């Protein structure tokens, strides 16, 4: 097909809560140490919501930030995609963001639950809608408040996660240059047991009761690590090859921030020098769907990611899901 419309990444933004929980703070909850956590994961601290703050608040701030950078008026947004597994409002985080932004126009707003791969799934959906000409300006908000879903007595899981939100505004590229050079998403439900989060609900009292599990994140850390270390580096390398590119064509690797050792495995497979790899896991831990857009937007804001460049995004998460995108980062997106 030749008349697909190209897509421009117009703005990126992020938001993180103020409350910092250090590895040392976690020693008040269970037996652990800063040394153990840092060497195994690369994490020193994470940000978490406090009081009534939640993923909707974080998502709103990130969205406002990205919209402002994009130069597109909120009323001109045609669609909102919320990538989130924060069950604050199961009847659509996207609608909550629509309301919070004060958008009066009635537009499609919906959620996708692809865990930590959510941003890449969202971008892929947005690209299809723009390419087909159905919608022009799409807001993707990736926001999660993992801290509310963790079992804070489980030291194998609760050390890893933090809260945060990242957002992207994408639009039809008037100049014909497509900022999404390549994008791909995958899943394999046969590995669902590696990370799970159930909301069983209760059956009608007139029927046999159902089993009820706790609604907390359960993770087989070693299993996730082995699965991802096996598939992700090869997958990212193939994404480059299938796009007719090599790592020399890429200025930045912006990976999901789950474990520094997984990030290094991808980096080594691509043969990329450390200065091309964007990491903030040390300060934020794993913020699920928000982790890639936070790394991108904060990297640009801090001057670690220069614009007028190309980046490869890659992520994986519960499901299991994974995905990657090769994108152009134009001047002015942040
Ligand atoms: O988007 C979600 C993605 N999730 C991930 O990417 C998770 C990937 N996996 C990991 O990052 C690692 O598996 C962890 C960091 C979660 C765990 O590291 P590990 O090297 O796989 O440790 P382990 O679970 O095999 O535990 C080794 C030992 C155990 O003690 P024993 O049985 O050998 O005596 C654990 O009880 O370390 C113990 N342990 C801890 N010790 C101190 C587990 N958690 C802790 C802790 N502090 N926080």
Short mmCIF file of N, CA and C in Angstrom, two decimals, residues 32-109:
data_model
loop_
_atom_site.label_atom_id
_atom_site.label_comp_id
_atom_site.label_asym_id
_atom_site.label_seq_id
_atom_site.Cartn_x
_atom_site.Cartn_y
_atom_site.Cartn_z
N UNK A 32 16.76 -7.24 53.75
CA UNK A 32 17.38 -7.01 52.45
C UNK A 32 18.48 -5.99 52.66
N UNK A 33 19.16 -5.61 51.58
CA UNK A 33 20.20 -4.58 51.71
C UNK A 33 20.30 -3.81 50.41
N UNK A 34 20.81 -2.59 50.53
CA UNK A 34 21.04 -1.76 49.35
C UNK A 34 21.99 -2.50 48.39
N UNK A 35 23.00 -3.14 48.96
CA UNK A 35 24.01 -3.84 48.15
C UNK A 35 23.35 -4.97 47.33
N UNK A 36 22.49 -5.77 48.00
CA UNK A 36 21.84 -6.90 47.31
C UNK A 36 20.97 -6.37 46.16
N UNK A 37 20.16 -5.38 46.47
CA UNK A 37 19.22 -4.89 45.45
C UNK A 37 19.98 -4.23 44.29
N UNK A 38 20.95 -3.40 44.65
CA UNK A 38 21.65 -2.64 43.59
C UNK A 38 22.45 -3.57 42.66
N UNK A 39 23.15 -4.55 43.25
CA UNK A 39 23.95 -5.42 42.37
C UNK A 39 23.07 -6.31 41.51
N UNK A 40 21.92 -6.74 42.04
CA UNK A 40 21.05 -7.65 41.27
C UNK A 40 20.21 -6.91 40.23
N UNK A 41 19.91 -5.62 40.48
CA UNK A 41 18.92 -4.95 39.62
C UNK A 41 19.37 -3.61 39.03
N UNK A 42 20.31 -2.94 39.69
CA UNK A 42 20.70 -1.59 39.26
C UNK A 42 19.83 -0.51 39.88
N UNK A 43 18.93 -0.92 40.81
CA UNK A 43 18.00 0.06 41.41
C UNK A 43 18.55 0.53 42.77
N UNK A 44 18.49 1.84 42.98
CA UNK A 44 18.86 2.44 44.27
C UNK A 44 17.62 2.97 44.99
N UNK A 45 16.71 3.51 44.20
CA UNK A 45 15.50 4.07 44.80
C UNK A 45 14.38 4.06 43.76
N UNK A 46 13.17 4.31 44.22
CA UNK A 46 12.02 4.37 43.33
C UNK A 46 11.09 5.46 43.87
N UNK A 47 10.20 5.97 43.00
CA UNK A 47 9.21 6.98 43.42
C UNK A 47 7.87 6.29 43.54
N UNK A 48 7.13 6.62 44.59
CA UNK A 48 5.80 6.01 44.71
C UNK A 48 4.75 7.04 45.12
N UNK A 49 3.52 6.76 44.74
CA UNK A 49 2.43 7.67 45.08
C UNK A 49 2.15 7.60 46.58
N UNK A 50 1.59 8.69 47.08
CA UNK A 50 1.30 8.77 48.51
C UNK A 50 -0.06 9.43 48.69
N UNK A 51 -0.74 9.13 49.77
CA UNK A 51 -2.07 9.70 49.99
C UNK A 51 -3.01 9.30 48.87
N UNK A 52 -3.77 10.25 48.38
CA UNK A 52 -4.77 9.93 47.34
C UNK A 52 -4.24 10.05 45.92
N UNK A 53 -2.96 10.33 45.79
CA UNK A 53 -2.37 10.44 44.44
C UNK A 53 -2.43 9.07 43.76
N UNK A 54 -2.69 9.06 42.46
CA UNK A 54 -2.73 7.78 41.75
C UNK A 54 -2.31 7.95 40.29
N UNK A 55 -2.44 6.85 39.55
CA UNK A 55 -1.96 6.83 38.16
C UNK A 55 -2.72 7.82 37.28
N UNK A 56 -3.95 8.17 37.66
CA UNK A 56 -4.69 9.16 36.85
C UNK A 56 -4.02 10.53 37.00
N UNK A 57 -3.66 10.87 38.24
CA UNK A 57 -2.97 12.16 38.47
C UNK A 57 -1.66 12.21 37.69
N UNK A 58 -0.89 11.12 37.78
CA UNK A 58 0.41 11.09 37.09
C UNK A 58 0.21 11.16 35.58
N UNK A 59 -0.80 10.42 35.10
CA UNK A 59 -1.08 10.40 33.66
C UNK A 59 -1.50 11.76 33.15
N UNK A 60 -2.31 12.46 33.93
CA UNK A 60 -2.77 13.79 33.52
C UNK A 60 -1.56 14.73 33.36
N UNK A 61 -0.66 14.70 34.35
CA UNK A 61 0.50 15.60 34.28
C UNK A 61 1.38 15.28 33.07
N UNK A 62 1.63 13.99 32.85
CA UNK A 62 2.47 13.59 31.71
C UNK A 62 1.80 14.01 30.40
N UNK A 63 0.47 13.82 30.33
CA UNK A 63 -0.28 14.16 29.11
C UNK A 63 -0.21 15.66 28.84
N UNK A 64 -0.41 16.45 29.89
CA UNK A 64 -0.35 17.92 29.71
C UNK A 64 1.02 18.34 29.20
N UNK A 65 2.04 17.71 29.78
CA UNK A 65 3.42 17.99 29.40
C UNK A 65 3.66 17.67 27.91
N UNK A 66 3.21 16.49 27.49
CA UNK A 66 3.43 16.08 26.09
C UNK A 66 2.62 16.95 25.12
N UNK A 67 1.39 17.29 25.52
CA UNK A 67 0.53 18.11 24.65
C UNK A 67 1.15 19.50 24.47
N UNK A 68 1.64 20.05 25.58
CA UNK A 68 2.27 21.38 25.51
C UNK A 68 3.45 21.35 24.54
N UNK A 69 4.28 20.31 24.66
CA UNK A 69 5.46 20.21 23.79
C UNK A 69 5.06 20.03 22.34
N UNK A 70 3.93 19.37 22.11
CA UNK A 70 3.52 19.07 20.73
C UNK A 70 3.02 20.30 19.99
N UNK A 71 2.57 21.31 20.75
CA UNK A 71 2.00 22.49 20.10
C UNK A 71 0.60 22.23 19.56
N UNK A 72 0.06 21.06 19.83
CA UNK A 72 -1.30 20.73 19.37
C UNK A 72 -2.26 21.06 20.51
N UNK A 73 -3.35 21.75 20.21
CA UNK A 73 -4.30 22.12 21.26
C UNK A 73 -5.04 20.88 21.75
N UNK A 74 -5.32 20.79 23.06
CA UNK A 74 -6.05 19.62 23.58
C UNK A 74 -7.33 19.33 22.78
N UNK A 75 -8.04 20.37 22.36
CA UNK A 75 -9.29 20.17 21.60
C UNK A 75 -9.06 19.54 20.23
N UNK A 76 -7.81 19.57 19.76
CA UNK A 76 -7.52 18.97 18.46
C UNK A 76 -7.09 17.50 18.58
N UNK A 77 -7.02 16.99 19.81
CA UNK A 77 -6.70 15.56 19.98
C UNK A 77 -7.93 14.75 19.51
N UNK A 78 -7.66 13.75 18.66
CA UNK A 78 -8.75 12.96 18.07
C UNK A 78 -9.01 11.65 18.80
N UNK A 79 -8.02 11.21 19.57
CA UNK A 79 -8.13 9.89 20.21
C UNK A 79 -7.17 9.83 21.38
N UNK A 80 -7.59 9.14 22.45
CA UNK A 80 -6.70 8.94 23.60
C UNK A 80 -6.55 7.44 23.84
N UNK A 81 -5.31 7.01 23.89
CA UNK A 81 -5.02 5.61 24.22
C UNK A 81 -4.29 5.60 25.55
N UNK A 82 -4.86 4.93 26.55
CA UNK A 82 -4.17 4.82 27.83
C UNK A 82 -3.57 3.42 27.93
N UNK A 83 -2.26 3.38 28.08
CA UNK A 83 -1.57 2.10 28.29
C UNK A 83 -1.35 2.00 29.78
N UNK A 84 -2.12 1.13 30.42
CA UNK A 84 -2.07 1.11 31.88
C UNK A 84 -2.59 -0.20 32.42
N UNK A 85 -1.99 -0.62 33.51
CA UNK A 85 -2.57 -1.75 34.24
C UNK A 85 -2.83 -1.32 35.69
N UNK A 86 -3.11 -0.03 35.84
CA UNK A 86 -3.49 0.49 37.16
C UNK A 86 -5.02 0.43 37.26
N UNK A 87 -5.54 -0.41 38.15
CA UNK A 87 -7.00 -0.60 38.16
C UNK A 87 -7.72 0.46 38.99
N UNK A 88 -7.31 1.70 38.85
CA UNK A 88 -7.95 2.77 39.61
C UNK A 88 -9.37 2.98 39.10
N UNK A 89 -9.51 2.92 37.80
CA UNK A 89 -10.84 3.07 37.19
C UNK A 89 -10.86 2.12 36.00
N UNK A 90 -11.37 0.92 36.26
CA UNK A 90 -11.32 -0.10 35.21
C UNK A 90 -12.19 0.25 34.00
N UNK A 91 -13.15 1.15 34.19
CA UNK A 91 -14.00 1.51 33.06
C UNK A 91 -13.37 2.58 32.17
N UNK A 92 -12.08 2.64 32.15
CA UNK A 92 -11.31 3.44 31.21
C UNK A 92 -10.54 4.59 31.83
N UNK A 93 -9.27 4.33 31.91
CA UNK A 93 -8.29 5.34 32.27
C UNK A 93 -8.29 6.43 31.19
N UNK A 94 -8.45 6.00 29.93
CA UNK A 94 -8.47 6.94 28.81
C UNK A 94 -9.56 7.99 28.99
N UNK A 95 -10.74 7.55 29.43
CA UNK A 95 -11.85 8.50 29.64
C UNK A 95 -11.52 9.44 30.81
N UNK A 96 -10.87 8.91 31.82
CA UNK A 96 -10.48 9.76 32.95
C UNK A 96 -9.52 10.86 32.50
N UNK A 97 -8.60 10.49 31.62
CA UNK A 97 -7.63 11.48 31.11
C UNK A 97 -8.36 12.51 30.25
N UNK A 98 -9.30 12.03 29.45
CA UNK A 98 -10.11 12.92 28.61
C UNK A 98 -10.79 13.98 29.49
N UNK A 99 -11.40 13.52 30.58
CA UNK A 99 -12.10 14.45 31.49
C UNK A 99 -11.10 15.42 32.13
N UNK A 100 -10.00 14.85 32.66
CA UNK A 100 -9.03 15.69 33.35
C UNK A 100 -8.43 16.79 32.45
N UNK A 101 -8.30 16.46 31.18
CA UNK A 101 -7.71 17.45 30.26
C UNK A 101 -8.74 18.51 29.87
N UNK A 102 -9.98 18.29 30.28
CA UNK A 102 -11.02 19.26 29.99
C UNK A 102 -11.40 19.29 28.52
N UNK A 103 -11.20 18.16 27.83
CA UNK A 103 -11.55 18.12 26.40
C UNK A 103 -13.07 18.00 26.27
N UNK A 104 -13.66 18.90 25.53
CA UNK A 104 -15.13 18.90 25.39
C UNK A 104 -15.57 18.00 24.24
N UNK A 105 -14.71 17.88 23.22
CA UNK A 105 -15.07 17.08 22.04
C UNK A 105 -15.22 15.62 22.45
N UNK A 106 -16.20 14.93 21.88
CA UNK A 106 -16.41 13.51 22.19
C UNK A 106 -15.57 12.67 21.23
N UNK A 107 -14.51 12.11 21.77
CA UNK A 107 -13.54 11.38 20.94
C UNK A 107 -13.36 9.97 21.50
N UNK A 108 -12.82 9.04 20.72
CA UNK A 108 -12.56 7.72 21.30
C UNK A 108 -11.44 7.78 22.33
N UNK A 109 -11.67 7.14 23.46
CA UNK A 109 -10.64 7.02 24.50
C UNK A 109 -10.76 5.62 25.06
#
